[in-house]
Tab-separated table of C-alpha atoms and ligand atoms in Angstrom:
chain	number	residue	atom	x	y	z
A	1	MET	CA	26.310	-44.307	73.767
A	2	ILE	CA	23.037	-43.773	72.375
A	3	MET	CA	21.430	-43.085	75.743
A	4	SER	CA	23.713	-40.307	77.279
A	5	MET	CA	23.926	-39.096	73.876
A	6	ASN	CA	20.033	-38.737	73.975
A	7	ILE	CA	20.195	-37.439	77.397
A	8	LEU	CA	22.828	-34.684	76.307
A	9	LEU	CA	20.140	-33.724	73.629
A	10	LEU	CA	17.720	-33.374	76.155
A	11	LEU	CA	19.586	-30.795	78.125
A	12	TYR	CA	20.290	-29.143	74.645
A	13	PHE	CA	16.357	-28.666	74.581
A	14	PHE	CA	15.713	-27.321	77.994
A	15	ILE	CA	18.901	-25.895	79.332
A	16	ALA	CA	20.853	-24.349	75.984
A	17	PRO	CA	22.828	-21.428	77.098
A	18	SER	CA	21.554	-18.394	76.609
A	19	ALA	CA	24.578	-16.174	76.416
A	20	ALA	CA	24.878	-16.405	72.889
A	21	TRP	CA	21.765	-14.747	71.930
A	22	ILE	CA	23.374	-11.550	72.207
A	23	GLY	CA	25.320	-11.475	69.241
A	24	GLU	CA	28.257	-14.039	70.584
A	25	LYS	CA	29.763	-11.550	72.792
A	26	GLY	CA	28.532	-12.024	76.288
A	27	ALA	CA	30.036	-9.395	77.364
A	28	HIS	CA	27.303	-7.125	75.928
A	29	ARG	CA	25.035	-8.407	78.148
A	30	PRO	CA	22.796	-5.813	80.084
A	31	SER	CA	21.556	-5.612	83.658
A	32	THR	CA	17.630	-6.221	83.490
A	33	ASN	CA	17.533	-2.733	86.137
A	34	LEU	CA	19.382	-0.355	82.665
A	35	PHE	CA	16.471	-1.140	81.174
A	36	ALA	CA	13.470	-0.044	84.073
A	37	LEU	CA	12.082	3.552	82.408
A	38	THR	CA	10.764	6.222	84.848
A	39	PRO	CA	7.207	7.500	83.986
A	40	ASP	CA	9.036	10.785	83.204
A	41	GLU	CA	11.537	8.761	81.287
A	42	GLN	CA	8.897	6.674	79.267
A	43	ARG	CA	7.455	10.190	77.839
A	44	LYS	CA	10.522	11.011	76.538
A	45	MET	CA	11.403	8.037	75.215
A	46	ALA	CA	7.569	8.215	73.358
A	47	MET	CA	8.127	11.307	71.639
A	48	VAL	CA	12.026	10.235	70.567
A	49	ARG	CA	9.799	7.225	68.679
A	50	SER	CA	7.721	9.005	67.189
A	51	ILE	CA	9.920	11.582	65.967
A	52	GLN	CA	12.328	8.901	64.272
A	53	MET	CA	9.526	6.962	63.094
A	54	GLN	CA	8.751	10.333	60.834
A	55	PHE	CA	12.990	10.386	60.167
A	56	TYR	CA	12.921	6.815	58.725
A	57	LYS	CA	9.594	6.603	56.865
A	58	SER	CA	10.925	9.350	54.972
A	59	ALA	CA	14.660	8.207	54.352
A	60	ALA	CA	13.376	5.099	53.668
A	61	SER	CA	15.247	3.766	50.244
A	62	GLU	CA	14.198	0.625	47.994
A	63	GLY	CA	16.491	-1.172	49.991
A	64	ALA	CA	18.920	-3.572	49.303
A	65	VAL	CA	18.620	-5.110	46.328
A	66	ILE	CA	20.367	-7.960	43.945
A	67	ASP	CA	20.992	-7.253	40.549
A	68	LYS	CA	20.027	-10.626	38.792
A	69	ASP	CA	22.075	-10.062	35.672
A	70	THR	CA	25.321	-10.079	37.655
A	71	GLY	CA	24.660	-11.008	41.214
A	72	VAL	CA	26.248	-7.416	42.377
A	73	ILE	CA	24.305	-5.959	45.319
A	74	PRO	CA	24.674	-2.114	44.589
A	75	GLU	CA	24.174	-0.536	48.037
A	76	LEU	CA	24.189	-2.803	50.272
A	77	PRO	CA	24.273	-1.626	54.590
A	78	LEU	CA	27.181	-3.490	56.834
A	79	TRP	CA	27.055	-4.342	60.131
A	80	ARG	CA	31.101	-4.638	60.898
A	81	VAL	CA	32.103	-6.768	64.076
A	82	PRO	CA	35.093	-8.155	65.296
A	83	TRP	CA	33.730	-11.810	64.070
A	84	THR	CA	32.881	-13.916	61.073
A	85	GLU	CA	29.186	-15.176	60.048
A	86	LEU	CA	28.829	-17.840	58.065
A	87	PRO	CA	26.097	-19.341	55.693
A	88	GLY	CA	23.499	-21.293	57.219
A	89	ARG	CA	23.784	-19.690	60.834
A	90	SER	CA	21.181	-17.835	62.129
A	91	ASN	CA	21.955	-15.069	65.140
A	92	VAL	CA	19.882	-12.892	67.375
A	93	LEU	CA	21.713	-9.681	67.493
A	94	HIS	CA	20.922	-6.971	70.243
A	95	VAL	CA	21.710	-3.806	68.948
A	96	HIS	CA	22.012	-0.940	71.444
A	97	GLU	CA	24.920	0.987	69.745
A	98	ALA	CA	23.311	4.340	67.846
A	99	VAL	CA	24.885	3.934	64.749
A	100	TYR	CA	23.582	0.735	63.861
A	101	THR	CA	20.649	1.276	65.577
A	102	ASN	CA	20.151	3.746	62.902
A	103	MET	CA	21.299	1.394	60.433
A	104	PHE	CA	18.465	-1.793	61.509
A	105	GLU	CA	15.669	1.484	61.794
A	106	THR	CA	16.734	2.395	58.067
A	107	VAL	CA	16.745	-1.131	56.831
A	108	LEU	CA	13.673	-2.292	58.909
A	109	TYR	CA	11.119	1.080	57.564
A	110	GLY	CA	12.615	-0.160	53.656
A	111	LYS	CA	11.257	-2.580	51.685
A	112	LYS	CA	11.726	-6.322	52.137
A	113	PRO	CA	13.501	-8.461	51.825
A	114	TRP	CA	15.829	-6.599	54.265
A	115	TYR	CA	19.517	-7.305	53.982
A	116	ILE	CA	22.493	-6.637	55.480
A	117	GLY	CA	26.515	-7.251	54.896
A	118	HIS	CA	27.905	-8.951	58.137
A	119	ILE	CA	31.505	-7.887	57.901
A	120	ASN	CA	35.035	-8.687	59.815
A	121	ARG	CA	36.227	-6.016	60.637
A	122	GLY	CA	39.063	-7.158	62.901
A	123	THR	CA	39.765	-5.790	66.321
A	124	ALA	CA	41.071	-2.342	65.128
A	125	ASP	CA	37.614	-0.024	66.403
A	126	ASN	CA	38.448	2.604	63.452
A	127	SER	CA	38.898	0.062	60.104
A	128	LYS	CA	37.713	1.375	57.364
A	129	VAL	CA	35.484	-0.336	54.933
A	130	ALA	CA	38.213	-2.307	52.744
A	131	THR	CA	36.777	-3.471	49.185
A	132	TRP	CA	39.485	-6.516	47.164
A	133	HIS	CA	41.053	-3.543	45.380
A	134	ALA	CA	42.892	-2.951	48.053
A	135	ARG	CA	45.495	-5.743	48.738
A	136	PRO	CA	47.776	-6.419	50.592
A	137	ARG	CA	45.940	-7.236	53.175
A	138	THR	CA	44.276	-4.997	55.019
A	139	PRO	CA	42.519	-5.502	58.950
A	140	SER	CA	39.184	-5.574	57.832
A	141	ALA	CA	38.113	-9.045	55.541
A	142	VAL	CA	36.623	-8.210	52.221
A	143	VAL	CA	34.412	-11.261	52.392
A	144	GLY	CA	31.310	-11.581	54.243
A	145	THR	CA	28.127	-12.569	54.869
A	146	LEU	CA	24.937	-11.665	53.307
A	147	LEU	CA	22.276	-11.419	56.753
A	148	GLU	CA	18.775	-11.509	56.054
A	149	ILE	CA	16.889	-9.863	58.732
A	150	VAL	CA	13.587	-12.219	59.411
A	151	ASP	CA	12.529	-10.931	62.501
A	152	TYR	CA	12.508	-8.079	65.179
A	153	ARG	CA	11.658	-6.417	67.905
A	154	ARG	CA	11.614	-3.033	69.710
A	155	PHE	CA	12.378	-2.940	73.134
A	156	GLU	CA	10.485	0.096	75.418
A	157	ASP	CA	14.057	1.928	75.804
A	158	GLY	CA	14.588	2.017	71.353
A	159	ARG	CA	16.939	-1.021	71.686
A	160	LEU	CA	16.601	-3.609	68.862
A	161	LEU	CA	16.426	-7.330	69.218
A	162	ILE	CA	16.943	-8.881	65.813
A	163	LEU	CA	16.385	-11.919	64.003
A	164	VAL	CA	19.296	-12.768	61.354
A	165	GLN	CA	19.587	-15.798	59.146
A	166	ALA	CA	23.268	-16.405	57.168
A	167	LEU	CA	22.785	-16.825	53.335
A	168	GLU	CA	25.158	-16.242	50.947
A	169	ARG	CA	28.614	-14.736	50.806
A	170	PHE	CA	30.182	-11.466	49.109
A	171	VAL	CA	33.017	-9.477	48.277
A	172	VAL	CA	33.365	-5.897	48.853
A	173	ASN	CA	33.436	-4.184	45.714
A	174	LYS	CA	32.982	-0.199	46.099
A	175	VAL	CA	32.469	2.001	48.993
A	176	VAL	CA	29.692	4.002	48.548
A	177	GLN	CA	29.098	5.231	52.176
A	178	GLU	CA	31.849	5.303	54.796
A	179	LEU	CA	29.872	6.797	57.311
A	180	PRO	CA	27.821	6.720	59.889
A	181	TYR	CA	27.696	3.421	58.698
A	182	GLY	CA	29.256	1.487	55.950
A	183	VAL	CA	27.330	0.472	53.076
A	184	ALA	CA	28.991	-1.073	49.330
A	185	SER	CA	28.791	-1.957	46.733
A	186	VAL	CA	29.141	-6.178	46.736
A	187	GLN	CA	29.460	-9.085	44.386
A	188	LEU	CA	27.996	-12.457	45.749
A	189	LEU	CA	30.242	-15.390	45.175
A	190	PRO	CA	28.884	-18.909	44.863
A	191	ASP	CA	30.878	-21.602	45.221
A	192	MET	CA	32.993	-22.973	42.139
A	193	GLU	CA	31.127	-25.828	42.215
A	194	GLU	CA	27.703	-24.087	41.570
A	195	ILE	CA	29.499	-22.377	38.645
A	196	ASP	CA	31.392	-25.039	37.061
A	197	PRO	CA	31.434	-28.547	38.434
A	198	ASP	CA	34.850	-29.540	36.655
A	199	LEU	CA	36.726	-26.472	38.699
A	200	THR	CA	38.538	-25.344	35.359
A	201	TRP	CA	37.728	-21.995	34.526
A	202	THR	CA	39.781	-20.082	37.007
A	203	GLU	CA	41.670	-18.898	33.921
A	204	ARG	CA	38.721	-17.998	32.011
A	205	THR	CA	37.214	-14.211	31.598
A	206	GLU	CA	35.078	-12.404	32.971
A	207	ARG	CA	32.731	-12.584	29.878
A	208	GLU	CA	32.826	-16.430	30.142
A	209	ILE	CA	32.397	-16.468	33.725
A	210	ARG	CA	29.044	-14.111	34.298
A	211	GLY	CA	26.505	-15.893	32.975
A	212	PRO	CA	26.702	-19.005	34.826
A	213	ARG	CA	27.805	-17.220	38.190
A	214	ALA	CA	24.506	-14.868	37.871
A	215	ALA	CA	22.666	-18.273	37.131
A	216	ALA	CA	23.363	-19.847	40.643
A	217	ILE	CA	23.058	-17.035	42.445
A	218	GLN	CA	19.838	-16.975	40.934
A	219	ASP	CA	19.188	-20.349	41.373
A	220	SER	CA	20.138	-20.205	45.686
A	221	PHE	CA	17.697	-17.221	45.585
A	222	GLN	CA	14.763	-18.942	43.763
A	223	THR	CA	14.984	-22.027	44.708
A	224	TYR	CA	17.397	-23.678	47.236
A	225	HIS	CA	17.020	-20.955	50.135
A	226	ASN	CA	13.089	-22.217	49.975
A	227	PHE	CA	14.377	-25.049	51.379
A	228	GLU	CA	17.416	-24.287	53.387
A	229	TYR	CA	15.456	-21.580	55.565
A	230	ASP	CA	12.253	-21.586	57.401
A	231	GLU	CA	10.110	-19.311	55.986
A	232	ALA	CA	8.012	-19.529	59.437
A	233	PHE	CA	11.398	-18.480	61.370
A	234	GLU	CA	10.596	-16.297	64.289
A	235	LEU	CA	11.608	-14.441	67.376
A	236	PRO	CA	10.161	-16.767	70.223
A	237	VAL	CA	9.443	-13.337	71.843
A	238	PRO	CA	6.145	-11.196	72.934
A	239	ASP	CA	5.470	-8.870	70.798
A	240	ARG	CA	4.407	-5.903	72.927
A	241	ALA	CA	5.274	-1.842	73.298
A	242	ASP	CA	6.574	-1.663	76.503
A	243	LEU	CA	8.921	-4.828	75.629
A	244	SER	CA	11.573	-5.301	78.058
A	245	ILE	CA	14.955	-7.440	78.201
A	246	SER	CA	13.178	-9.399	80.920
A	247	ASP	CA	10.387	-10.923	78.660
A	248	ILE	CA	13.214	-12.855	77.002
A	249	TYR	CA	13.455	-16.396	78.127
A	250	GLY	CA	17.138	-17.765	77.063
A	251	PRO	CA	15.918	-20.864	76.499
A	252	SER	CA	13.649	-20.292	74.014
A	253	LEU	CA	16.290	-18.305	72.086
A	254	ALA	CA	18.573	-21.006	72.613
A	255	LEU	CA	16.164	-23.766	70.247
A	256	ILE	CA	16.360	-21.325	66.802
A	257	LEU	CA	20.232	-20.642	67.407
A	258	PRO	CA	23.063	-21.081	65.990
A	259	PHE	CA	21.418	-22.897	62.940
A	260	ALA	CA	18.694	-21.407	60.233
A	261	PRO	CA	15.860	-24.599	60.482
A	262	LEU	CA	15.039	-26.100	57.079
A	263	SER	CA	11.831	-25.328	55.563
A	264	LYS	CA	9.227	-27.343	56.762
A	265	THR	CA	6.736	-26.531	53.963
A	266	ALA	CA	9.445	-26.814	50.995
A	267	ASN	CA	10.962	-30.433	52.401
A	268	ALA	CA	7.530	-31.800	52.775
A	269	CYS	CA	6.574	-31.281	48.766
A	270	GLN	CA	8.207	-32.889	46.068
A	271	ASP	CA	9.710	-30.497	43.478
A	272	VAL	CA	13.097	-28.706	43.222
A	273	SER	CA	13.146	-27.534	39.514
A	274	GLY	CA	16.413	-25.517	39.975
A	275	GLY	CA	18.643	-25.030	37.294
A	276	VAL	CA	18.564	-21.339	35.945
A	277	LYS	CA	19.984	-21.715	32.030
A	278	VAL	CA	21.863	-18.858	30.233
A	279	ASP	CA	20.228	-17.756	27.237
A	280	ALA	CA	23.306	-16.657	25.132
A	281	THR	CA	21.098	-14.743	23.424
A	282	VAL	CA	19.899	-12.630	25.877
A	283	GLN	CA	22.335	-9.613	25.887
A	284	PRO	CA	22.787	-9.205	30.331
A	285	ASN	CA	22.578	-5.625	31.585
A	286	LEU	CA	25.876	-4.788	32.398
A	287	THR	CA	25.779	-1.696	34.715
A	288	HIS	CA	26.059	-3.395	37.697
A	289	ALA	CA	28.596	-5.038	36.514
A	290	ILE	CA	31.958	-4.643	38.400
A	291	ILE	CA	35.142	-5.933	35.481
A	292	GLU	CA	35.382	-5.805	31.585
A	293	ASP	CA	34.219	-8.835	30.162
A	294	ALA	CA	38.221	-9.351	28.644
A	295	GLN	CA	39.622	-9.869	31.794
A	296	PRO	CA	41.059	-13.195	33.672
A	297	CYS	CA	37.022	-13.922	35.738
A	298	LEU	CA	36.652	-12.624	39.252
A	299	GLU	CA	37.260	-15.775	41.676
A	300	GLY	CA	40.793	-15.817	39.415
A	301	GLN	CA	41.475	-12.735	40.649
A	302	LEU	CA	40.447	-13.391	43.836
A	303	LEU	CA	42.193	-16.931	44.496
A	304	ASP	CA	45.898	-14.456	42.757
A	305	ARG	CA	45.492	-11.997	45.652
A	306	GLY	CA	45.281	-14.667	48.177
A	307	ILE	CA	41.447	-13.554	48.891
A	308	LEU	CA	39.716	-16.576	48.369
A	309	GLN	CA	41.590	-19.783	49.431
A	310	TYR	CA	42.709	-22.074	46.687
A	311	PRO	CA	41.160	-25.544	47.716
A	312	SER	CA	43.702	-28.021	47.834
A	313	LYS	CA	43.845	-31.373	45.590
A	314	SER	CA	41.476	-34.272	46.095
A	315	ALA	CA	40.346	-36.985	44.108
A	316	GLU	CA	37.422	-37.606	46.269
A	317	SER	CA	34.281	-37.367	45.863
A	318	MET	CA	31.672	-34.996	47.401
A	319	GLY	CA	29.616	-37.715	48.481
A	320	ASP	CA	33.027	-39.845	49.894
A	321	LEU	CA	33.842	-36.392	52.104
A	322	GLU	CA	30.209	-36.061	53.196
A	323	VAL	CA	30.162	-39.463	54.370
A	324	LYS	CA	33.497	-38.897	56.173
A	325	ILE	CA	32.651	-35.297	58.011
A	326	TRP	CA	30.021	-37.246	59.042
A	327	LEU	CA	31.436	-40.146	60.839
A	328	ALA	CA	34.138	-37.209	62.004
A	329	LEU	CA	31.183	-35.149	63.416
A	330	ASP	CA	30.123	-38.078	65.465
A	331	ARG	CA	33.124	-39.692	66.809
A	332	PHE	CA	33.928	-36.053	68.051
A	333	LEU	CA	30.609	-35.806	69.690
A	334	LYS	CA	30.578	-39.848	71.360
A	335	ARG	CA	34.319	-38.362	72.869
A	336	THR	CA	33.246	-35.273	74.093
A	337	LYS	CA	29.853	-35.813	75.039
A	338	THR	CA	28.846	-32.269	73.072
A	339	PRO	CA	25.108	-31.680	72.604
A	340	VAL	CA	24.557	-31.471	68.858
A	341	SER	CA	21.998	-28.693	67.363
A	342	PRO	CA	18.643	-31.098	65.804
A	343	ALA	CA	18.851	-28.588	62.882
A	344	LEU	CA	22.559	-29.768	61.802
A	345	LEU	CA	21.089	-33.451	61.906
A	346	GLY	CA	18.570	-32.219	59.233
A	347	ILE	CA	21.015	-32.263	56.469
A	348	LEU	CA	22.231	-35.913	57.333
A	349	PRO	CA	22.743	-37.480	53.658
A	350	PRO	CA	20.074	-40.546	53.210
A	351	VAL	CA	22.954	-43.106	52.572
A	352	LYS	CA	21.476	-46.596	52.971
A	353	GLU	CA	23.890	-48.325	55.329
A	354	TRP	CA	26.032	-46.523	57.866
A	355	PRO	CA	28.573	-48.466	60.539
A	356	SER	CA	26.568	-49.990	62.943
A	357	ASP	CA	28.025	-48.165	66.090
A	358	PHE	CA	26.693	-44.604	63.766
A	359	ALA	CA	24.782	-42.903	66.611
A	360	LEU	CA	23.771	-39.667	64.617
A	361	ARG	CA	21.048	-41.367	62.134
A	362	LYS	CA	19.592	-43.351	64.911
A	363	ILE	CA	19.423	-40.173	66.928
A	364	ALA	CA	17.609	-37.639	64.387
A	365	ASP	CA	14.868	-41.007	63.635
A	366	GLU	CA	14.271	-40.945	67.303
A	367	ILE	CA	13.745	-36.879	67.115
A	368	ALA	CA	12.120	-36.908	63.923
A	369	ASN	CA	9.436	-39.350	66.107
A	370	ARG	CA	9.246	-37.290	69.079
A	371	THR	CA	5.959	-34.564	69.244
A	372	ASP	CA	6.847	-33.872	73.192
A	373	VAL	CA	9.645	-31.441	72.925
A	374	ARG	CA	10.248	-28.525	70.257
A	375	HIS	CA	12.940	-29.067	69.002
A	376	ASN	CA	13.942	-27.562	65.138
A	377	TYR	CA	14.657	-30.773	63.077
A	378	VAL	CA	13.874	-30.765	59.577
A	379	ALA	CA	15.154	-33.616	57.493
A	380	ILE	CA	16.263	-32.108	54.224
A	381	ALA	CA	14.369	-33.523	50.876
A	382	PRO	CA	16.292	-36.327	49.426
A	383	HIS	CA	16.251	-35.261	46.509
A	384	PHE	CA	17.360	-32.015	47.047
A	385	PRO	CA	20.525	-31.523	44.795
A	386	ALA	CA	23.540	-33.296	46.623
A	387	HIS	CA	26.310	-30.426	45.910
A	388	ARG	CA	24.316	-27.788	47.851
A	389	ARG	CA	23.420	-30.308	51.008
A	390	CYS	CA	27.684	-30.770	50.685
A	391	ARG	CA	27.974	-26.813	50.902
A	392	LEU	CA	25.766	-26.170	53.730
A	393	LEU	CA	27.112	-28.967	55.997
A	394	SER	CA	30.647	-27.616	54.781
A	395	PHE	CA	30.035	-24.091	56.332
A	396	SER	CA	28.303	-26.023	59.380
A	397	ALA	CA	29.724	-29.383	60.880
A	398	ALA	CA	33.506	-27.389	62.442
A	399	ASN	CA	30.580	-25.567	64.802
A	400	VAL	CA	30.831	-27.888	67.019
A	401	LEU	CA	34.594	-27.507	67.609
A	402	GLU	CA	34.305	-23.635	68.107
A	403	ASP	CA	34.402	-24.210	71.719
A	404	LYS	CA	37.352	-25.846	71.866
A	405	LYS	CA	39.293	-22.710	70.174
A	406	ASP	CA	39.759	-19.154	71.452
A	407	GLU	CA	38.184	-16.018	70.022
A	408	ARG	CA	40.356	-15.964	67.803
A	409	GLU	CA	41.324	-19.309	66.522
A	410	LYS	CA	37.318	-19.316	66.377
A	411	SER	CA	37.670	-16.143	64.024
A	412	GLN	CA	40.450	-17.474	62.441
A	413	MET	CA	38.698	-21.207	61.508
A	414	ARG	CA	35.803	-19.501	60.543
A	415	GLN	CA	36.891	-16.668	58.130
A	416	LYS	CA	38.646	-19.147	56.687
A	417	LEU	CA	36.071	-21.545	55.531
A	418	LEU	CA	34.494	-18.400	54.268
A	419	GLU	CA	37.390	-17.819	51.992
A	420	ILE	CA	37.979	-21.267	50.821
A	421	ALA	CA	36.494	-20.932	46.547
A	422	SER	CA	35.034	-24.762	46.495
A	423	THR	CA	32.805	-26.814	48.894
A	424	ARG	CA	35.018	-29.304	48.221
A	425	GLY	CA	38.091	-27.189	49.444
A	426	ARG	CA	36.052	-26.601	52.400
A	427	MET	CA	34.876	-30.315	53.508
A	428	MET	CA	38.682	-31.116	53.035
A	429	TYR	CA	39.083	-27.997	55.426
A	430	VAL	CA	36.693	-28.986	58.015
A	431	LEU	CA	37.843	-32.901	57.914
A	432	GLU	CA	41.717	-31.661	58.510
A	433	GLN	CA	40.160	-29.670	61.768
A	434	PHE	CA	38.145	-32.665	62.916
A	435	LYS	CA	41.463	-34.983	62.040
A	436	GLN	CA	43.596	-31.838	64.565
A	437	GLU	CA	40.823	-32.519	67.254
A	438	ASN	CA	41.360	-36.105	67.642
A	439	ASP	CA	44.391	-36.234	67.298
A	440	GLU	CA	45.155	-33.720	70.334
A	441	HIS	CA	43.096	-35.917	72.298
A	442	LEU	CA	44.124	-39.099	71.066
A	443	GLY	CA	46.173	-40.415	74.404
A	444	GLU	CA	43.968	-39.205	76.529
A	445	TYR	CA	40.369	-41.344	75.560
A	446	GLN	CA	42.289	-44.716	74.063
B	501	NAG	C1	19.941	-1.491	33.410
B	501	NAG	O1	19.543	-1.442	34.785
B	501	NAG	C2	20.028	-0.411	35.107
B	501	NAG	C3	20.450	-0.253	36.776
B	501	NAG	O2	19.475	-1.387	37.057
B	501	NAG	C4	19.029	0.720	34.983
B	501	NAG	O3	19.048	2.045	35.414
B	501	NAG	C5	18.973	0.883	33.255
B	501	NAG	O4	17.722	1.411	32.293
B	501	NAG	C6	18.806	-0.744	32.450
B	501	NAG	N1	19.148	-0.510	31.266
B	501	NAG	C7	18.236	-1.397	30.863
B	501	NAG	C8	18.693	-1.544	28.683
B	501	NAG	O5	17.297	-2.321	30.565
B	502	NAG	C1	9.198	-43.407	64.726
B	502	NAG	O1	7.863	-43.588	64.115
B	502	NAG	C2	7.096	-44.371	63.260
B	502	NAG	C3	5.713	-44.732	62.791
B	502	NAG	O2	5.386	-44.698	64.178
B	502	NAG	C4	8.536	-45.892	63.314
B	502	NAG	O3	7.965	-46.720	61.976
B	502	NAG	C5	9.862	-45.599	64.108
B	502	NAG	O4	10.280	-47.627	64.185
B	502	NAG	C6	10.029	-45.263	64.683
B	502	NAG	N1	11.488	-44.665	64.133
B	502	NAG	C7	12.074	-44.233	65.748
B	502	NAG	C8	13.841	-44.557	65.493
B	502	NAG	O5	11.725	-44.741	66.693
């Protein structure tokens, strides 16, 4: 078994599919001849670019800034497409629609970090940006994912190639701008366990929850992201003025997908000093707060409206669920002979003794030793907080099931993963998905 898994891993390294890089949608794949410009077109393009540069420089703003007292981003540009992105993932976007080229250019001319919001607008092209106040259901989702642009290239003809990593989820609170592209005020949403491990807070008021929520968001950005995202993550594409689509080598892009690699440097060092404390004596600045102090807390309201999903009740600890997911993943990968991304194996928990037929630990150890192939395996620091490691797993583990689903089912599963309120609830949902898959195929393989 291990032999064949290894061969599959090697296949993953060398001939991994190159289609995913065009933002998931193979349909937009351009043909090479579209990109060959005549000398006349090149001159025109150079002129257009210089005008553009003047324009974006003068329009450049502060960019999207996270308010530390509330975890609200008052002005987040929204990239609205008919699928869902999940925290922990990476993607390479090929931006060619005029509206979104305009949006991405505006962001890139602004200050770093370059944030955009990703939101599933459903399949209706003309749907409006929806907010959480606007239930019953609108076709457009109101819970989305915060993306950070970490690298980009401009093609000769003005199109963009953008490398993003998905960080956190948010809920849309208010529409700031509808056209030419959506801009909204959004509230970042940590998992329930990050705010209160006892999960008692759904009945609490906003006043009680606001502080712990803001502290959890600060922990994510100030501490955990340093481990979860590699600061050296970049596009394996040359940086030149006359870049064209033919300069892009699919297999090298496949190496940076579908998960954002863990940080090599942070995971090699010893200190995880998270734990931002809420100082009750300091008055937070509530300019950007989205609900009144005395109202039920935001999460409670979102659960009531069915915008966030209640986790099913379970007596199992997060640690038990984590091990069960890895065992299910191991079984599934062996049965289907699916290649696994080395990046995912980096979050294997420090379990002393796995069952003897558990292959993924051995594969991870072998990859760790390899210097002859490029891979994005990085072992997460053993002292990295377990709840955060579980959160990464809960968003990523079901990725291998996506090939078994059609576009609609895949989109539904991802959106559900995004909307489940707690890490534990998400882990239970993932286990159910594996169980269903395995049950459906029970007859075939026994
Ligand atoms: C609170 O934040 C707003 C917006 O960020 C700012 O304009 C205002 O000056 C701040 N107020 C205080 C008291 O710091
Ligand atoms: C990895 O390398 C170390 C040190 O060279 C060695 O002790 C270990 O057995 C190797 N592990 C695997 C799985 O090859």
